[in-house]
PDB file of C-alpha atoms in Angstrom:
ATOM      1  CA  MET D   8      -0.568  -4.536  17.742  1.00 55.00           C
ATOM      2  CA  SER D   9       2.145  -2.554  19.589  1.00 62.00           C
ATOM      3  CA  ARG D  10       2.917   1.077  18.821  1.00 70.00           C
ATOM      4  CA  PHE D  11       6.281   0.067  17.411  1.00 66.00           C
ATOM      5  CA  ALA D  12       4.726  -2.518  15.076  1.00 68.00           C
ATOM      6  CA  ALA D  13       2.025  -0.055  13.998  1.00 68.00           C
ATOM      7  CA  THR D  14       4.642   2.621  13.294  1.00 73.00           C
ATOM      8  CA  LEU D  15       6.848   0.216  11.341  1.00 75.00           C
ATOM      9  CA  GLY D  16       3.935  -0.995   9.233  1.00 74.00           C
ATOM     10  CA  ALA D  17       2.646   2.510   8.490  1.00 77.00           C
ATOM     11  CA  SER D  18       6.122   3.807   7.605  1.00 84.00           C
ATOM     12  CA  GLN D  19       6.558   0.922   5.162  1.00 85.00           C
ATOM     13  CA  THR D  20       3.178   1.680   3.575  1.00 85.00           C
ATOM     14  CA  LEU D  21       4.101   5.348   3.173  1.00 90.00           C
ATOM     15  CA  SER D  22       7.470   4.360   1.731  1.00 90.00           C
ATOM     16  CA  MET D  23       5.863   2.167  -0.933  1.00 88.00           C
ATOM     17  CA  ALA D  24       3.596   5.018  -2.018  1.00 90.00           C
ATOM     18  CA  GLY D  25       6.362   7.626  -1.803  1.00 92.00           C
ATOM     19  CA  PHE D  26       8.821   5.547  -3.816  1.00 92.00           C
ATOM     20  CA  ALA D  27       6.167   4.901  -6.469  1.00 89.00           C
ATOM     21  CA  GLU D  28       5.587   8.658  -6.727  1.00 91.00           C
ATOM     22  CA  ALA D  29       9.319   9.334  -7.086  1.00 92.00           C
ATOM     23  CA  ALA D  30       9.502   6.671  -9.797  1.00 89.00           C
ATOM     24  CA  ARG D  31       6.822   8.519 -11.787  1.00 88.00           C
ATOM     25  CA  HIS D  32       9.321  11.383 -12.059  1.00 87.00           C
ATOM     26  CA  HIS D  33      12.256   9.075 -12.883  1.00 86.00           C
ATOM     27  CA  ARG D  34      13.949   9.693  -9.521  1.00 89.00           C
ATOM     28  CA  THR D  35      15.585   7.169  -7.215  1.00 90.00           C
ATOM     29  CA  VAL D  36      15.513   9.455  -4.155  1.00 94.00           C
ATOM     30  CA  ALA D  37      12.100  10.346  -2.737  1.00 94.00           C
ATOM     31  CA  ASP D  38      11.730  13.715  -1.005  1.00 95.00           C
ATOM     32  CA  LEU D  39       9.117  15.825   0.774  1.00 94.00           C
ATOM     33  CA  ASP D  40       6.911  16.176  -2.307  1.00 95.00           C
ATOM     34  CA  ASP D  41       6.691  12.410  -2.646  1.00 95.00           C
ATOM     35  CA  LEU D  42       5.879  12.037   1.044  1.00 95.00           C
ATOM     36  CA  LEU D  43       3.081  14.608   0.714  1.00 95.00           C
ATOM     37  CA  VAL D  44       1.520  12.666  -2.170  1.00 94.00           C
ATOM     38  CA  ALA D  45       1.924   9.394  -0.259  1.00 93.00           C
ATOM     39  CA  LEU D  46       0.077  10.870   2.711  1.00 93.00           C
ATOM     40  CA  THR D  47      -2.939  11.744   0.556  1.00 92.00           C
ATOM     41  CA  VAL D  48      -3.536   8.064  -0.263  1.00 89.00           C
ATOM     42  CA  ASP D  49      -2.703   6.722   3.195  1.00 88.00           C
ATOM     43  CA  ASP D  50      -5.479   4.955   5.077  1.00 85.00           C
ATOM     44  CA  GLY D  51      -4.486   6.408   8.444  1.00 85.00           C
ATOM     45  CA  LEU D  52      -5.763   9.539  10.138  1.00 87.00           C
ATOM     46  CA  GLY D  53      -3.262  11.750   8.337  1.00 88.00           C
ATOM     47  CA  GLY D  54      -4.542  10.739   4.916  1.00 89.00           C
ATOM     48  CA  GLN D  55      -8.168  10.897   6.032  1.00 86.00           C
ATOM     49  CA  ALA D  56      -7.687  14.432   7.392  1.00 88.00           C
ATOM     50  CA  LEU D  57      -6.043  15.660   4.178  1.00 90.00           C
ATOM     51  CA  ARG D  58      -8.784  14.213   1.966  1.00 88.00           C
ATOM     52  CA  ALA D  59     -11.506  15.580   4.232  1.00 84.00           C
ATOM     53  CA  GLY D  60      -9.849  18.975   3.800  1.00 86.00           C
ATOM     54  CA  GLY D  61     -10.164  18.656   0.027  1.00 87.00           C
ATOM     55  CA  VAL D  62      -6.555  17.677  -0.692  1.00 90.00           C
ATOM     56  CA  GLU D  63      -6.608  14.449  -2.645  1.00 90.00           C
ATOM     57  CA  ARG D  64      -3.706  13.027  -4.601  1.00 90.00           C
ATOM     58  CA  ASP D  65      -4.252  14.966  -7.840  1.00 90.00           C
ATOM     59  CA  ALA D  66      -4.788  18.211  -5.933  1.00 92.00           C
ATOM     60  CA  MET D  67      -1.507  17.694  -4.070  1.00 94.00           C
ATOM     61  CA  ARG D  68       0.330  16.931  -7.296  1.00 93.00           C
ATOM     62  CA  MET D  69      -1.030  20.119  -8.869  1.00 93.00           C
ATOM     63  CA  ALA D  70       0.006  22.164  -5.834  1.00 94.00           C
ATOM     64  CA  ILE D  71       3.523  20.728  -5.959  1.00 94.00           C
ATOM     65  CA  THR D  72       3.819  21.525  -9.672  1.00 92.00           C
ATOM     66  CA  ALA D  73       2.551  25.084  -9.106  1.00 92.00           C
ATOM     67  CA  THR D  74       4.988  25.627  -6.232  1.00 93.00           C
ATOM     68  CA  ARG D  75       7.939  24.417  -8.287  1.00 89.00           C
ATOM     69  CA  ALA D  76       6.985  26.576 -11.286  1.00 88.00           C
ATOM     70  CA  GLU D  77       6.496  29.649  -9.096  1.00 88.00           C
ATOM     71  CA  ARG D  78       9.874  29.157  -7.438  1.00 84.00           C
ATOM     72  CA  LEU D  79      11.728  28.727 -10.725  1.00 80.00           C
ATOM     73  CA  SER D  80       9.934  31.693 -12.268  1.00 79.00           C
ATOM     74  CA  GLY D  81      11.043  33.863  -9.360  1.00 74.00           C
ATOM     75  CA  LEU D  82      14.622  32.899 -10.159  1.00 75.00           C
ATOM     76  CA  GLY D  83      14.139  33.613 -13.849  1.00 72.00           C
ATOM     77  CA  ILE D  84      14.632  29.974 -14.749  1.00 70.00           C
ATOM     78  CA  ALA D  85      12.569  28.094 -17.311  1.00 62.00           C
ATOM     79  CA  VAL D  86      12.942  24.321 -17.147  1.00 59.00           C
ATOM     80  CA  ASP D  87      11.069  21.702 -19.159  1.00 61.00           C
ATOM     81  CA  SER D  88      10.570  18.853 -16.712  1.00 63.00           C
ATOM     82  CA  PRO D  89       9.962  15.370 -18.115  1.00 62.00           C
ATOM     83  CA  GLU D  90       6.339  14.285 -18.056  1.00 68.00           C
ATOM     84  CA  PRO D  91       5.479  11.906 -15.210  1.00 71.00           C
ATOM     85  CA  ASP D  92       5.317   8.298 -16.343  1.00 69.00           C
ATOM     86  CA  ASP D  93       2.746   6.302 -14.384  1.00 64.00           C
ATOM     87  CA  SER D  94       4.020   2.999 -15.751  1.00 62.00           C
ATOM     88  CA  SER D  95       7.468   3.624 -14.266  1.00 54.00           C
ATOM     89  CA  ALA D  96       5.894   3.515 -10.801  1.00 51.00           C
ATOM     90  CA  ARG D  97       5.238  -0.178 -11.411  1.00 54.00           C
ATOM     91  CA  ARG D  98       8.591  -0.948 -13.060  1.00 56.00           C
ATOM     92  CA  MET D  99      10.956   0.761 -10.640  1.00 54.00           C
ATOM     93  CA  THR D 100      11.555  -0.522  -7.132  1.00 59.00           C
ATOM     94  CA  ARG D 101      14.998   0.695  -6.077  1.00 77.00           C
ATOM     95  CA  CYS D 102      14.488   3.939  -4.232  1.00 89.00           C
ATOM     96  CA  GLU D 103      15.330   5.591  -0.919  1.00 92.00           C
ATOM     97  CA  TRP D 104      14.214   8.547   1.147  1.00 94.00           C
ATOM     98  CA  SER D 105      16.167  11.802   1.147  1.00 94.00           C
ATOM     99  CA  ALA D 106      18.139  12.765   4.248  1.00 93.00           C
ATOM    100  CA  ARG D 107      15.563  15.323   5.386  1.00 92.00           C
ATOM    101  CA  VAL D 108      12.673  12.878   5.133  1.00 93.00           C
ATOM    102  CA  LEU D 109      14.654  10.248   7.034  1.00 92.00           C
ATOM    103  CA  GLN D 110      15.333  12.868   9.695  1.00 90.00           C
ATOM    104  CA  LEU D 111      11.597  13.529   9.952  1.00 88.00           C
ATOM    105  CA  PHE D 112      10.876   9.818  10.324  1.00 88.00           C
ATOM    106  CA  GLN D 113      13.500   9.490  13.030  1.00 87.00           C
ATOM    107  CA  SER D 114      12.317  12.563  14.928  1.00 86.00           C
ATOM    108  CA  VAL D 115       8.787  11.314  15.690  1.00 82.00           C
ATOM    109  CA  PRO D 116       7.849   8.782  18.375  1.00 81.00           C
ATOM    110  CA  ALA D 117       6.212   5.439  17.770  1.00 74.00           C
ATOM    111  CA  THR D 118       2.440   5.879  17.781  1.00 76.00           C
ATOM    112  CA  ARG D 119      -0.648   3.900  16.847  1.00 72.00           C
ATOM    113  CA  ASP D 120      -1.378   6.234  13.909  1.00 80.00           C
ATOM    114  CA  PHE D 121       1.929   7.072  12.321  1.00 84.00           C
ATOM    115  CA  SER D 122       0.440   8.923   9.360  1.00 85.00           C
ATOM    116  CA  ALA D 123      -1.078  11.513  11.721  1.00 88.00           C
ATOM    117  CA  THR D 124       2.207  11.841  13.615  1.00 88.00           C
ATOM    118  CA  ILE D 125       4.331  12.243  10.505  1.00 91.00           C
ATOM    119  CA  LEU D 126       1.814  14.699   9.019  1.00 92.00           C
ATOM    120  CA  ARG D 127       2.213  16.911  12.101  1.00 89.00           C
ATOM    121  CA  ALA D 128       5.986  16.779  11.637  1.00 90.00           C
ATOM    122  CA  VAL D 129       5.665  17.585   7.927  1.00 91.00           C
ATOM    123  CA  LEU D 130       3.467  20.610   8.674  1.00 89.00           C
ATOM    124  CA  ASP D 131       6.221  21.974  10.921  1.00 87.00           C
ATOM    125  CA  GLU D 132       9.032  21.155   8.475  1.00 86.00           C
ATOM    126  CA  PRO D 133      11.486  24.090   8.848  1.00 85.00           C
ATOM    127  CA  SER D 134      12.348  24.823   5.199  1.00 87.00           C
ATOM    128  CA  GLY D 135       8.891  26.273   4.518  1.00 88.00           C
ATOM    129  CA  HIS D 136       8.456  24.135   1.416  1.00 91.00           C
ATOM    130  CA  VAL D 137       5.422  22.278   2.741  1.00 91.00           C
ATOM    131  CA  SER D 138       3.729  25.535   3.719  1.00 90.00           C
ATOM    132  CA  ASP D 139       4.333  26.855   0.201  1.00 92.00           C
ATOM    133  CA  VAL D 140       2.774  23.726  -1.326  1.00 93.00           C
ATOM    134  CA  LEU D 141      -0.269  23.787   0.935  1.00 91.00           C
ATOM    135  CA  ALA D 142      -0.765  27.474   0.118  1.00 91.00           C
ATOM    136  CA  HIS D 143      -1.674  26.323  -3.411  1.00 93.00           C
ATOM    137  CA  THR D 144      -4.533  24.201  -2.047  1.00 91.00           C
ATOM    138  CA  ASP D 145      -7.811  25.055  -0.342  1.00 86.00           C
ATOM    139  CA  LEU D 146      -6.713  23.342   2.843  1.00 87.00           C
ATOM    140  CA  ASP D 147      -7.554  25.068   6.118  1.00 85.00           C
ATOM    141  CA  ARG D 148      -4.462  24.246   8.165  1.00 82.00           C
ATOM    142  CA  ALA D 149      -6.069  25.246  11.464  1.00 83.00           C
ATOM    143  CA  GLU D 150      -8.982  22.880  10.792  1.00 82.00           C
ATOM    144  CA  LEU D 151      -6.575  20.112   9.798  1.00 84.00           C
ATOM    145  CA  GLU D 152      -4.654  20.453  13.049  1.00 82.00           C
ATOM    146  CA  ARG D 153      -7.922  20.525  15.007  1.00 80.00           C
ATOM    147  CA  VAL D 154      -8.947  17.202  13.452  1.00 76.00           C
ATOM    148  CA  LEU D 155      -5.577  15.677  14.315  1.00 78.00           C
ATOM    149  CA  ASP D 156      -5.712  16.977  17.890  1.00 75.00           C
ATOM    150  CA  ALA D 157      -9.264  15.683  18.422  1.00 68.00           C
ATOM    151  CA  ALA D 158      -8.341  12.168  17.316  1.00 58.00           C
ATOM    152  CA  GLY D 159      -5.362  11.853  19.599  1.00 52.00           C
ATOM    153  CA  ASP D 160      -3.485   8.568  19.956  1.00 44.00           C
ATOM    154  CA  THR D 161      -6.371   6.124  19.797  1.00 43.00           C
ATOM    155  CA  THR D 162      -6.135   2.577  21.007  1.00 40.00           C
ATOM    156  CA  MET D 163      -6.016  -0.161  18.383  1.00 41.00           C
ATOM    157  CA  PRO D 164      -7.736  -3.473  19.056  1.00 41.00           C
ATOM    158  CA  ARG D 165      -5.473  -6.432  19.616  1.00 41.00           C
ATOM    159  CA  GLU D 166      -5.702  -9.174  17.019  1.00 45.00           C
ATOM    160  CA  ALA D 167      -7.524 -12.311  18.052  1.00 45.00           C
ATOM    161  CA  ASP D 168      -5.265 -15.324  17.654  1.00 47.00           C
ATOM    162  CA  ALA D 169      -7.246 -18.329  16.483  1.00 49.00           C
ATOM    163  CA  GLY D 170      -4.354 -20.154  14.875  1.00 57.00           C
ATOM    164  CA  ILE D 171      -4.662 -18.012  11.749  1.00 70.00           C
ATOM    165  CA  LEU D 172      -1.882 -15.733  10.565  1.00 78.00           C
ATOM    166  CA  ARG D 173      -3.433 -12.443   9.530  1.00 83.00           C
ATOM    167  CA  GLY D 174      -2.110  -9.248   8.012  1.00 86.00           C
ATOM    168  CA  THR D 175      -4.135  -6.139   7.261  1.00 87.00           C
ATOM    169  CA  ALA D 176      -3.602  -2.907   5.373  1.00 87.00           C
ATOM    170  CA  GLY D 177      -5.745  -0.099   4.047  1.00 86.00           C
ATOM    171  CA  VAL D 178      -5.348   2.260   1.135  1.00 87.00           C
ATOM    172  CA  HIS D 179      -7.182   5.110  -0.562  1.00 89.00           C
ATOM    173  CA  VAL D 180      -7.735   4.597  -4.296  1.00 91.00           C
ATOM    174  CA  SER D 181      -8.504   7.598  -6.474  1.00 87.00           C
ATOM    175  CA  ALA D 182     -11.278   5.875  -8.427  1.00 92.00           C
ATOM    176  CA  PRO D 183     -15.031   5.261  -7.973  1.00 94.00           C
ATOM    177  CA  ILE D 184     -15.995   2.233  -5.909  1.00 95.00           C
ATOM    178  CA  ASP D 185     -17.719   0.528  -8.858  1.00 96.00           C
ATOM    179  CA  ALA D 186     -14.540   0.711 -10.952  1.00 96.00           C
ATOM    180  CA  VAL D 187     -12.384  -0.618  -8.116  1.00 97.00           C
ATOM    181  CA  TRP D 188     -14.772  -3.502  -7.412  1.00 97.00           C
ATOM    182  CA  ALA D 189     -14.916  -4.395 -11.119  1.00 97.00           C
ATOM    183  CA  LEU D 190     -11.125  -4.682 -11.225  1.00 97.00           C
ATOM    184  CA  LEU D 191     -10.748  -6.752  -8.053  1.00 97.00           C
ATOM    185  CA  ALA D 192     -13.552  -9.177  -8.934  1.00 96.00           C
ATOM    186  CA  ASP D 193     -12.382  -9.850 -12.501  1.00 96.00           C
ATOM    187  CA  PRO D 194     -10.179 -12.981 -12.714  1.00 94.00           C
ATOM    188  CA  GLN D 195      -8.836 -11.886 -16.095  1.00 93.00           C
ATOM    189  CA  ARG D 196      -7.368  -8.790 -14.435  1.00 95.00           C
ATOM    190  CA  LEU D 197      -5.681 -10.407 -11.429  1.00 95.00           C
ATOM    191  CA  HIS D 198      -2.262  -9.663 -12.911  1.00 94.00           C
ATOM    192  CA  ALA D 199      -3.120  -5.938 -12.921  1.00 93.00           C
ATOM    193  CA  TRP D 200      -3.087  -5.734  -9.106  1.00 95.00           C
ATOM    194  CA  ALA D 201      -2.022  -9.015  -7.449  1.00 94.00           C
ATOM    195  CA  PRO D 202       1.779  -8.951  -6.868  1.00 91.00           C
ATOM    196  CA  SER D 203       2.038 -12.758  -7.004  1.00 90.00           C
ATOM    197  CA  VAL D 204       0.419 -13.049 -10.461  1.00 93.00           C
ATOM    198  CA  GLY D 205       2.631 -12.627 -13.502  1.00 90.00           C
ATOM    199  CA  GLY D 206       0.133 -12.842 -16.357  1.00 91.00           C
ATOM    200  CA  PRO D 207      -3.509 -13.401 -17.368  1.00 92.00           C
ATOM    201  CA  ALA D 208      -5.360 -16.173 -15.533  1.00 93.00           C
ATOM    202  CA  VAL D 209      -6.623 -19.314 -17.240  1.00 93.00           C
ATOM    203  CA  ALA D 210     -10.063 -20.715 -16.355  1.00 92.00           C
ATOM    204  CA  HIS D 211      -9.955 -24.009 -14.463  1.00 88.00           C
ATOM    205  CA  GLY D 212     -13.480 -25.019 -13.510  1.00 81.00           C
ATOM    206  CA  ASN D 213     -16.307 -23.013 -11.941  1.00 82.00           C
ATOM    207  CA  ASP D 214     -15.082 -19.822 -10.262  1.00 86.00           C
ATOM    208  CA  THR D 215     -11.506 -21.130 -10.308  1.00 94.00           C
ATOM    209  CA  TRP D 216      -8.489 -19.941 -12.308  1.00 95.00           C
ATOM    210  CA  ARG D 217      -4.847 -20.913 -12.633  1.00 95.00           C
ATOM    211  CA  THR D 218      -2.080 -18.303 -12.637  1.00 94.00           C
ATOM    212  CA  ALA D 219       1.708 -18.223 -12.950  1.00 92.00           C
ATOM    213  CA  ALA D 220       4.097 -16.321 -10.704  1.00 90.00           C
ATOM    214  CA  PRO D 221       6.005 -13.365 -12.193  1.00 89.00           C
ATOM    215  CA  THR D 222       9.476 -14.164 -13.493  1.00 84.00           C
ATOM    216  CA  ALA D 223      10.783 -10.590 -13.317  1.00 81.00           C
ATOM    217  CA  ALA D 224      10.616  -7.817 -10.732  1.00 74.00           C
ATOM    218  CA  PRO D 225       8.892  -4.498 -11.594  1.00 70.00           C
ATOM    219  CA  ASP D 226      12.302  -3.002 -12.469  1.00 67.00           C
ATOM    220  CA  GLY D 227      13.113  -5.864 -14.861  1.00 73.00           C
ATOM    221  CA  ARG D 228      15.414  -7.905 -12.619  1.00 79.00           C
ATOM    222  CA  PRO D 229      14.865 -11.670 -12.993  1.00 83.00           C
ATOM    223  CA  LEU D 230      13.149 -13.366 -10.052  1.00 81.00           C
ATOM    224  CA  ARG D 231      13.938 -16.774  -8.648  1.00 81.00           C
ATOM    225  CA  VAL D 232      10.680 -18.616  -7.997  1.00 79.00           C
ATOM    226  CA  ARG D 233      10.713 -21.260  -5.284  1.00 78.00           C
ATOM    227  CA  ASP D 234       9.858 -24.778  -6.361  1.00 76.00           C
ATOM    228  CA  GLY D 235       6.151 -25.495  -6.065  1.00 76.00           C
ATOM    229  CA  VAL D 236       4.905 -21.901  -5.950  1.00 81.00           C
ATOM    230  CA  SER D 237       5.249 -20.994  -9.622  1.00 87.00           C
ATOM    231  CA  HIS D 238       1.584 -21.922 -10.142  1.00 91.00           C
ATOM    232  CA  GLN D 239      -1.403 -20.774  -8.108  1.00 93.00           C
ATOM    233  CA  GLN D 240      -5.081 -21.588  -8.107  1.00 94.00           C
ATOM    234  CA  TRP D 241      -7.453 -18.700  -7.402  1.00 95.00           C
ATOM    235  CA  THR D 242     -11.057 -19.331  -6.383  1.00 95.00           C
ATOM    236  CA  LEU D 243     -13.579 -16.513  -6.227  1.00 94.00           C
ATOM    237  CA  ALA D 244     -15.258 -17.248  -2.894  1.00 93.00           C
ATOM    238  CA  GLU D 245     -17.355 -14.082  -2.624  1.00 93.00           C
ATOM    239  CA  ALA D 246     -18.170 -11.125  -4.860  1.00 94.00           C
ATOM    240  CA  THR D 247     -20.737  -8.811  -3.290  1.00 94.00           C
ATOM    241  CA  GLU D 248     -21.001  -5.751  -5.505  1.00 94.00           C
ATOM    242  CA  PRO D 249     -19.635  -3.201  -4.793  1.00 95.00           C
ATOM    243  CA  THR D 250     -18.350  -3.793  -1.250  1.00 94.00           C
ATOM    244  CA  THR D 251     -16.610  -7.172  -0.952  1.00 95.00           C
ATOM    245  CA  VAL D 252     -14.372  -9.477  -2.938  1.00 96.00           C
ATOM    246  CA  GLN D 253     -12.871 -12.608  -1.436  1.00 95.00           C
ATOM    247  CA  TRP D 254     -10.328 -14.875  -3.100  1.00 96.00           C
ATOM    248  CA  HIS D 255      -8.930 -18.221  -1.917  1.00 94.00           C
ATOM    249  CA  VAL D 256      -5.449 -19.068  -3.153  1.00 93.00           C
ATOM    250  CA  THR D 257      -3.797 -22.509  -3.136  1.00 90.00           C
ATOM    251  CA  TYR D 258      -0.728 -24.065  -4.736  1.00 89.00           C
ATOM    252  CA  PRO D 259      -1.563 -27.099  -6.917  1.00 88.00           C
ATOM    253  CA  ASP D 260       2.073 -28.272  -6.922  1.00 87.00           C
ATOM    254  CA  LEU D 261       2.258 -28.122  -3.111  1.00 82.00           C
ATOM    255  CA  PRO D 262      -0.810 -29.889  -1.699  1.00 76.00           C
ATOM    256  CA  ARG D 263       0.516 -29.522   1.855  1.00 73.00           C
ATOM    257  CA  ALA D 264       0.994 -25.752   1.537  1.00 75.00           C
ATOM    258  CA  ASN D 265      -1.163 -23.463   3.655  1.00 78.00           C
ATOM    259  CA  ARG D 266      -4.227 -21.930   2.017  1.00 83.00           C
ATOM    260  CA  GLN D 267      -4.340 -18.165   1.593  1.00 89.00           C
ATOM    261  CA  GLN D 268      -7.509 -16.123   1.969  1.00 91.00           C
ATOM    262  CA  LEU D 269      -7.540 -12.617   0.487  1.00 94.00           C
ATOM    263  CA  ILE D 270     -10.406 -10.405   1.673  1.00 94.00           C
ATOM    264  CA  LEU D 271     -10.969  -7.029   0.015  1.00 96.00           C
ATOM    265  CA  ASP D 272     -13.461  -4.663   1.641  1.00 94.00           C
ATOM    266  CA  LEU D 273     -14.476  -1.525  -0.257  1.00 94.00           C
ATOM    267  CA  ALA D 274     -16.187   1.635   0.955  1.00 92.00           C
ATOM    268  CA  PRO D 275     -16.800   5.044  -0.639  1.00 89.00           C
ATOM    269  CA  SER D 276     -14.327   7.681   0.518  1.00 83.00           C
ATOM    270  CA  ALA D 277     -13.785  11.349  -0.215  1.00 76.00           C
ATOM    271  CA  GLY D 278     -12.362  11.491  -3.731  1.00 80.00           C
ATOM    272  CA  GLY D 279     -12.428   7.764  -4.333  1.00 88.00           C
ATOM    273  CA  THR D 280     -12.567   4.444  -2.518  1.00 92.00           C
ATOM    274  CA  ARG D 281     -11.152   3.050   0.686  1.00 90.00           C
ATOM    275  CA  VAL D 282      -9.895  -0.519   0.224  1.00 93.00           C
ATOM    276  CA  GLY D 283      -9.195  -2.697   3.231  1.00 91.00           C
ATOM    277  CA  VAL D 284      -6.909  -5.652   2.490  1.00 93.00           C
ATOM    278  CA  THR D 285      -6.806  -8.684   4.768  1.00 92.00           C
ATOM    279  CA  VAL D 286      -4.435 -11.568   4.067  1.00 92.00           C
ATOM    280  CA  GLN D 287      -4.997 -14.745   6.081  1.00 89.00           C
ATOM    281  CA  TRP D 288      -3.039 -17.982   6.017  1.00 83.00           C
ATOM    282  CA  HIS D 289      -4.871 -21.127   7.126  1.00 76.00           C
ATOM    283  CA  ARG D 290      -2.994 -24.279   8.047  1.00 67.00           C
ATOM    284  CA  THR D 291      -3.950 -27.012   5.569  1.00 58.00           C
ATOM    285  CA  VAL D 292      -2.360 -30.025   7.240  1.00 53.00           C
ATOM    286  CA  PRO D 293      -0.948 -30.599  10.750  1.00 53.00           C
ATOM    287  CA  GLY D 294       2.689 -29.647  11.045  1.00 54.00           C
ATOM    288  CA  ARG D 295       5.343 -29.138  13.665  1.00 51.00           C
ATOM    289  CA  PRO D 296       3.792 -26.740  16.190  1.00 53.00           C
ATOM    290  CA  TRP D 297       7.157 -25.867  17.751  1.00 46.00           C
ATOM    291  CA  LEU D 298       8.520 -24.830  14.346  1.00 46.00           C
ATOM    292  CA  GLY D 299       5.440 -22.682  13.692  1.00 51.00           C
ATOM    293  CA  ARG D 300       5.912 -20.889  16.994  1.00 54.00           C
ATOM    294  CA  LEU D 301       9.586 -20.341  16.249  1.00 51.00           C
ATOM    295  CA  LEU D 302       8.878 -18.842  12.839  1.00 51.00           C
ATOM    296  CA  ARG D 303       5.766 -16.911  13.870  1.00 57.00           C
ATOM    297  CA  PRO D 304       7.449 -13.454  14.157  1.00 59.00           C
ATOM    298  CA  PHE D 305       8.787 -13.783  10.620  1.00 59.00           C
ATOM    299  CA  THR D 306       5.601 -15.226   9.132  1.00 66.00           C
ATOM    300  CA  ARG D 307       3.488 -12.580  10.865  1.00 71.00           C
ATOM    301  CA  TRP D 308       5.702  -9.844   9.398  1.00 68.00           C
ATOM    302  CA  ALA D 309       5.565 -11.486   5.955  1.00 77.00           C
ATOM    303  CA  THR D 310       1.759 -11.676   6.105  1.00 83.00           C
ATOM    304  CA  ARG D 311       1.444  -8.005   6.981  1.00 82.00           C
ATOM    305  CA  GLN D 312       3.959  -7.098   4.299  1.00 85.00           C
ATOM    306  CA  GLY D 313       1.905  -9.070   1.785  1.00 87.00           C
ATOM    307  CA  ALA D 314      -1.192  -7.066   2.697  1.00 89.00           C
ATOM    308  CA  ARG D 315       0.708  -3.783   2.301  1.00 87.00           C
ATOM    309  CA  SER D 316       2.174  -4.820  -1.066  1.00 89.00           C
ATOM    310  CA  THR D 317      -1.271  -5.814  -2.330  1.00 93.00           C
ATOM    311  CA  ALA D 318      -2.772  -2.526  -1.165  1.00 91.00           C
ATOM    312  CA  GLN D 319      -0.055  -0.531  -2.942  1.00 88.00           C
ATOM    313  CA  SER D 320      -0.450  -2.580  -6.112  1.00 91.00           C
ATOM    314  CA  ILE D 321      -4.186  -1.830  -6.154  1.00 93.00           C
ATOM    315  CA  THR D 322      -3.390   1.883  -5.926  1.00 90.00           C
ATOM    316  CA  ASN D 323      -0.808   1.614  -8.730  1.00 87.00           C
ATOM    317  CA  ALA D 324      -3.387  -0.108 -10.957  1.00 90.00           C
ATOM    318  CA  PHE D 325      -5.332   3.168 -11.107  1.00 88.00           C
ATOM    319  CA  ASP D 326      -2.390   5.474 -11.846  1.00 77.00           C
TER     320      ASP D 326
END
């Protein structure tokens, strides 16, 4: 994967998490606070370094709240802020970054670990707001920067191309590994984390379930579902507690459609669980090879985007 592709993918992952955090506070513009929270659940080096330093998502949220209260108190202002609504993070999708966050994103070069690069930029953010927030945590900034410097810009392995379209993403979930595995391996709870599932699954044979696609977006807008993909068949191919869950997904109404393989790898992580999401599309029947090559850039992007969306949905399930 090129540095540009890695940067684009990581920035999209951070945006999903940041926009979800802004939605919790009923805002449509995400700012530095939302980026800080997004970094704590990122799977890249930036998120790993923050969690290793003792700053997990809840700790960052508490520090942000304390900073805001301290600032308002110094001005003699008392404001009752609305309570965060975790469910709004799943309903609301229309959001954008503030001008100063966009400026930060645009000021850093493309790298193979964008979360580390953007974290460095955030630490040096000129307003002093980030420094004030981190002062309310137990984070040793010098140690954090040492960890980032030691890692450097590591080389990422190139994907092997065996005729399979593959997209990967990783996410930190603030929940014990047993609880995360129990959710991902339960067919009756697919709709709680799988973006393509709109309601409870119905048993259809051994280890196989039928599902229906969602008819509305998280913010309530109606969705147009393409003919043939409104129904899915999920087969639990592997469930090794508590480290692995593997689902196979097909479309009963489209027998010629490619088969999807969803691989979920779990590992204990500081303050929760690291979930690796791999989405693979396998060609079911021979097709037009020239058309596949023509569409490959788009389908590769869509596969990676699917992995990122699934990873973010798993995180949202534990809010």
